[in-house]
mmCIF file of C-alpha atoms in Angstrom:
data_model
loop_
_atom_site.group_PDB
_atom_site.id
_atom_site.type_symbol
_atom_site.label_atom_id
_atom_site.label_comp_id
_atom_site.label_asym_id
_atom_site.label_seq_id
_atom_site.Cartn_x
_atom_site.Cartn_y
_atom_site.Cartn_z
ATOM 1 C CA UNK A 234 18.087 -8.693 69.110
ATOM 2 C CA UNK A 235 20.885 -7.026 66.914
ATOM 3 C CA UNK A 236 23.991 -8.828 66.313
ATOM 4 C CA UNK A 237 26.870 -6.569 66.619
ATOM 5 C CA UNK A 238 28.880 -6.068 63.192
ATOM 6 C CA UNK A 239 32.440 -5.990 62.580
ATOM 7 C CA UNK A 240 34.104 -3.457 61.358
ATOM 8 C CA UNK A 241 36.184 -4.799 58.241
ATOM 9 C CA UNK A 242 39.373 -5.422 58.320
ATOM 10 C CA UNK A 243 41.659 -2.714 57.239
ATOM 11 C CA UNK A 244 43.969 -3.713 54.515
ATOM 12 C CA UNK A 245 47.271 -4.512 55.114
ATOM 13 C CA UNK A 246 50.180 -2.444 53.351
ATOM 14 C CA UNK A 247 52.618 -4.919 53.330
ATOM 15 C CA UNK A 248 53.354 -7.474 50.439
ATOM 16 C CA UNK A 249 54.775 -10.124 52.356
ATOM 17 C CA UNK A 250 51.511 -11.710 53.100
ATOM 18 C CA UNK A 251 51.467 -12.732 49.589
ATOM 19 C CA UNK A 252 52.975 -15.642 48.245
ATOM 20 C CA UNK A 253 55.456 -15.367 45.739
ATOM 21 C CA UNK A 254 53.933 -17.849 42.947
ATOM 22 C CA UNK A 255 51.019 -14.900 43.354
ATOM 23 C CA UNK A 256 53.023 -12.086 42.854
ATOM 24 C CA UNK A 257 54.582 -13.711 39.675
ATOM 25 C CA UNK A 258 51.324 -14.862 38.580
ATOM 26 C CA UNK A 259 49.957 -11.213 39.150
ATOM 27 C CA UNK A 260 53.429 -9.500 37.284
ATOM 28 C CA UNK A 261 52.972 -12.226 34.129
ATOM 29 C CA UNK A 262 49.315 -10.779 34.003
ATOM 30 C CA UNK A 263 49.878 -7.493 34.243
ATOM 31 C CA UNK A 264 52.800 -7.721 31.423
ATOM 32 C CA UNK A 265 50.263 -9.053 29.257
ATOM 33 C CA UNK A 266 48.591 -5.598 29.358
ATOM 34 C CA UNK A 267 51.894 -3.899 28.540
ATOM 35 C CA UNK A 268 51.248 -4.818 25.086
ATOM 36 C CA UNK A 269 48.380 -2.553 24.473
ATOM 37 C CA UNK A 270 50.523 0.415 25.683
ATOM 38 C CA UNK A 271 53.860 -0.736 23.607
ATOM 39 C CA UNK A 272 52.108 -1.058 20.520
ATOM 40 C CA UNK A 273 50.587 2.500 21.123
ATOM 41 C CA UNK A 274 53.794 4.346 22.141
ATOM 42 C CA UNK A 275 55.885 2.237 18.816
ATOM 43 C CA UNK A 276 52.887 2.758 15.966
ATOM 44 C CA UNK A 277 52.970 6.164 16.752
ATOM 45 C CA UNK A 278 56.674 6.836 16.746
ATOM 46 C CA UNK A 279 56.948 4.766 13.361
ATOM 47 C CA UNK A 280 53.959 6.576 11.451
ATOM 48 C CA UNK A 281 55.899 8.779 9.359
ATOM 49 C CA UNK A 282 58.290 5.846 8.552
ATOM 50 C CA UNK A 283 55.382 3.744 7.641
ATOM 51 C CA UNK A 284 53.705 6.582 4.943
ATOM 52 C CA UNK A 285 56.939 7.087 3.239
ATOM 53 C CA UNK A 286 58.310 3.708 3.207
ATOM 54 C CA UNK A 287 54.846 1.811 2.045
ATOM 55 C CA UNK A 288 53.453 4.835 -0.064
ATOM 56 C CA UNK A 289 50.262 4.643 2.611
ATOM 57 C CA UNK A 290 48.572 8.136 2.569
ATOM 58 C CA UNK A 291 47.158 9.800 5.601
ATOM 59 C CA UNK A 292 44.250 8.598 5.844
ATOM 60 C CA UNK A 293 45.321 4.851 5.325
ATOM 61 C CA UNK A 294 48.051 5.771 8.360
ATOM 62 C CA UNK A 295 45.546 7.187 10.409
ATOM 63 C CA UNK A 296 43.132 3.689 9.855
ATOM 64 C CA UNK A 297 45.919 1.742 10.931
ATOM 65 C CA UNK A 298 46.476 3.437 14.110
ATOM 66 C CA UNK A 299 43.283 4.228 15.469
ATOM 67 C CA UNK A 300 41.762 0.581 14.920
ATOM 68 C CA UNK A 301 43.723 -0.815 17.420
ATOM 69 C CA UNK A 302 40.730 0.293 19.710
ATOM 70 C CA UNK A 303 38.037 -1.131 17.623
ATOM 71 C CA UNK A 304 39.864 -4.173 17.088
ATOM 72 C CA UNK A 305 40.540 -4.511 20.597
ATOM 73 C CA UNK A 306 36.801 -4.049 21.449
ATOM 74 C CA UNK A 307 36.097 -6.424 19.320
ATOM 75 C CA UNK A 308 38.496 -8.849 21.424
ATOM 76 C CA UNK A 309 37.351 -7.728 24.718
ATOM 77 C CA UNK A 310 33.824 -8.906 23.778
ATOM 78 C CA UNK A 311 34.985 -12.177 22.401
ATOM 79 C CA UNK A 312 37.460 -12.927 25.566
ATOM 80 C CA UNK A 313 34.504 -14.192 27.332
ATOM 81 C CA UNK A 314 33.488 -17.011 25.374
ATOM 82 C CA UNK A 315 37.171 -17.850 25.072
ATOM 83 C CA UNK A 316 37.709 -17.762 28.756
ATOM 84 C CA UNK A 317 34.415 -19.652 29.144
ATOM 85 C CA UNK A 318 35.719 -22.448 27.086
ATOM 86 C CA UNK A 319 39.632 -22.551 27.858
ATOM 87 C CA UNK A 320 39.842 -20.729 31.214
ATOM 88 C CA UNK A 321 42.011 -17.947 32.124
ATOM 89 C CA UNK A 322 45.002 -19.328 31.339
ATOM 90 C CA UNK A 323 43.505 -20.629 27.898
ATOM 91 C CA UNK A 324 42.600 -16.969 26.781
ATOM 92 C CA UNK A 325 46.082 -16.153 27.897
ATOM 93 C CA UNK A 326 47.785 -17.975 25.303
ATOM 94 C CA UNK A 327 44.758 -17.412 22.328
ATOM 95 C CA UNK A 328 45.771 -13.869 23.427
ATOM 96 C CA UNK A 329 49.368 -14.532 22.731
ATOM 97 C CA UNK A 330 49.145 -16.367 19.711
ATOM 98 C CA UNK A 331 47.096 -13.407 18.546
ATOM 99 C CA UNK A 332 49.393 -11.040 19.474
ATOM 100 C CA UNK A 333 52.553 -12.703 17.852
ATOM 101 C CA UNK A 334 51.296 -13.613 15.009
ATOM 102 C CA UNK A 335 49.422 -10.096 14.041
ATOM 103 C CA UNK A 336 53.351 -8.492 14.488
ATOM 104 C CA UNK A 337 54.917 -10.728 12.489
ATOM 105 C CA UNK A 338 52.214 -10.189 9.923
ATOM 106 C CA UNK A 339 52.472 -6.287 10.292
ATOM 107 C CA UNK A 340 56.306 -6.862 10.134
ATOM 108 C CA UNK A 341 56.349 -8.634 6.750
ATOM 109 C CA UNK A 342 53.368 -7.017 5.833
ATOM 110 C CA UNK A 343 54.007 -5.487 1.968
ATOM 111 C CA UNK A 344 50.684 -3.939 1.355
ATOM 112 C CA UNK A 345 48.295 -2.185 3.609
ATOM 113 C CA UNK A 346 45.526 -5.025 3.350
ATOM 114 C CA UNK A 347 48.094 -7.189 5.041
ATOM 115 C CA UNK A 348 49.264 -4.717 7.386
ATOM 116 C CA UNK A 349 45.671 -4.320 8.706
ATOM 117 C CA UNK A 350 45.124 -8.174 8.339
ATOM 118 C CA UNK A 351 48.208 -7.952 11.180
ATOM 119 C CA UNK A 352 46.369 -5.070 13.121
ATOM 120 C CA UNK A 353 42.955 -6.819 13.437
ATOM 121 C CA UNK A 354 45.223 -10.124 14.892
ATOM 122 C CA UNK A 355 47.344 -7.467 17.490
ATOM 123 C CA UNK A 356 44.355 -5.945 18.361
ATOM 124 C CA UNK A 357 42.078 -9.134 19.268
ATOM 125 C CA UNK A 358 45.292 -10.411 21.171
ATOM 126 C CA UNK A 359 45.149 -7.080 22.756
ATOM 127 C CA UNK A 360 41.690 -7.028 23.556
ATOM 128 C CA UNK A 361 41.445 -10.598 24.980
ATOM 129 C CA UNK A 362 44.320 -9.806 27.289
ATOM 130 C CA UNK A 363 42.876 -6.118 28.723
ATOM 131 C CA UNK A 364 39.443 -8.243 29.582
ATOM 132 C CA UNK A 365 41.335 -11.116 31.564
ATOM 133 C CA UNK A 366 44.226 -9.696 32.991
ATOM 134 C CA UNK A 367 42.650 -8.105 35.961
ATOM 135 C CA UNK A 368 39.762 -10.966 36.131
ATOM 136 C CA UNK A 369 42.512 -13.296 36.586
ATOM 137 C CA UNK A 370 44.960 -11.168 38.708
ATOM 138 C CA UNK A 371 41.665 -10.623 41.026
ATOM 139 C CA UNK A 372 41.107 -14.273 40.786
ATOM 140 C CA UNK A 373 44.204 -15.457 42.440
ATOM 141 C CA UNK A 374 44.647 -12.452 44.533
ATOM 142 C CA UNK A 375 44.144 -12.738 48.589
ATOM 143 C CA UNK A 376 40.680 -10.375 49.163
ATOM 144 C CA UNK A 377 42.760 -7.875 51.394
ATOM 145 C CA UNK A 378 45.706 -7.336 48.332
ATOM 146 C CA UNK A 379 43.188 -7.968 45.022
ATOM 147 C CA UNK A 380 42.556 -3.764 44.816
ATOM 148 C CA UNK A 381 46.449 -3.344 45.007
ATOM 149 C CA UNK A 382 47.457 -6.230 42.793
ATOM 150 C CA UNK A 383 44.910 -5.512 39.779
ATOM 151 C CA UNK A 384 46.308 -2.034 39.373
ATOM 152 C CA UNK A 385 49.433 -3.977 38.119
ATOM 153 C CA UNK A 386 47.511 -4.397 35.070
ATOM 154 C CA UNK A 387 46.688 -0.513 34.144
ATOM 155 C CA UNK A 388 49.831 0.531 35.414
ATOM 156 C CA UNK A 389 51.583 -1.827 32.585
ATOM 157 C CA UNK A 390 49.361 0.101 30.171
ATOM 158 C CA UNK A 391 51.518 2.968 31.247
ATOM 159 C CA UNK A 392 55.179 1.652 31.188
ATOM 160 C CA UNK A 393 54.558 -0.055 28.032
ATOM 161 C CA UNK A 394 53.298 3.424 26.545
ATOM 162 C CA UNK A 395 57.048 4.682 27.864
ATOM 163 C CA UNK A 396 58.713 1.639 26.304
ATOM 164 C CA UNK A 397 57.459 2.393 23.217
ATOM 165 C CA UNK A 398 58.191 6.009 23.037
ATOM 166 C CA UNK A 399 61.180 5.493 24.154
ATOM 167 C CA UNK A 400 62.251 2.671 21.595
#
């Protein structure tokens, strides 16, 4: 004898089913990711400036802003073991600390060894963050809502490519 299926339930379009804490949760996530896109949009805008002001030729300006890929690879790989051994939240903040402390390198950065000592730390930050932000947006999302809500995170790739033109 078959038992009869049921067809699944058919998302809901509305956001007040989810809880605010959630949707803050889900926003502070995805604004993680908006780093990736702002330091994109900014390092391009501030190539030229860079070149002439640090004597860097093309090649060395070209180094410095393509690796933010294969330094955030590198991160992405690594985020696992972090989250493994600090949680979500943990990686979160290894992933800020990363982050802050590879600008403020760049920022003070007189030489273009330290300026890519300061790219390798953005990019691992980086990298760390793209892995868990949707893991943990999907993790505290309600089933019917997690598709909707993780989007938050690539769409932050986006505005923080605008922000940075745009700065």
């Amino acid at each position: 004898m078959e038992s009869p299926t049921r067809p699944a339930a058919a998302p809901s379009n509305d956001y007040s089913s989810i809880t605010r804490a959630t949707k803050l949760f889900a926003l502070c996530a995805a604004v993680n990711s908006l780093n990736l896109g702002y330091d994109i949009g900014v390092n391009t805008g501030i190539a030229p400036l860079l070149e002439e002001s640090m004597d860097l030729s093309e090649t060395q300006v070209e180094i410095f802003i393509g690796s933010i890929n294969l330094f955030a690879m590198v991160g992405s790989l690594a985020s696992g073991y972090i989250s493994d051994a600090y949680g979500r939240r943990g990686t979160f903040k290894v992933a800020a600390v990363g982050f802050v402390v590879g600008v403020l390198t760049m920022a003070t950065a007189q030489s273009f060894a330290v300026l890519m000592l300061g790219r390798v730390l953005v990019g691992i930050g980086v990298g760390f963050g793209l892995a868990i932000d949707p893991l943990y947006i999907a993790e505290l999302s309600p089933p019917e809502h997690r598709g909707r809500l993780v989007t938050w995170s690539e769409f932050s790739i986006n505005v923080g490519i605008l922000l940075g033109f745009s700065s």
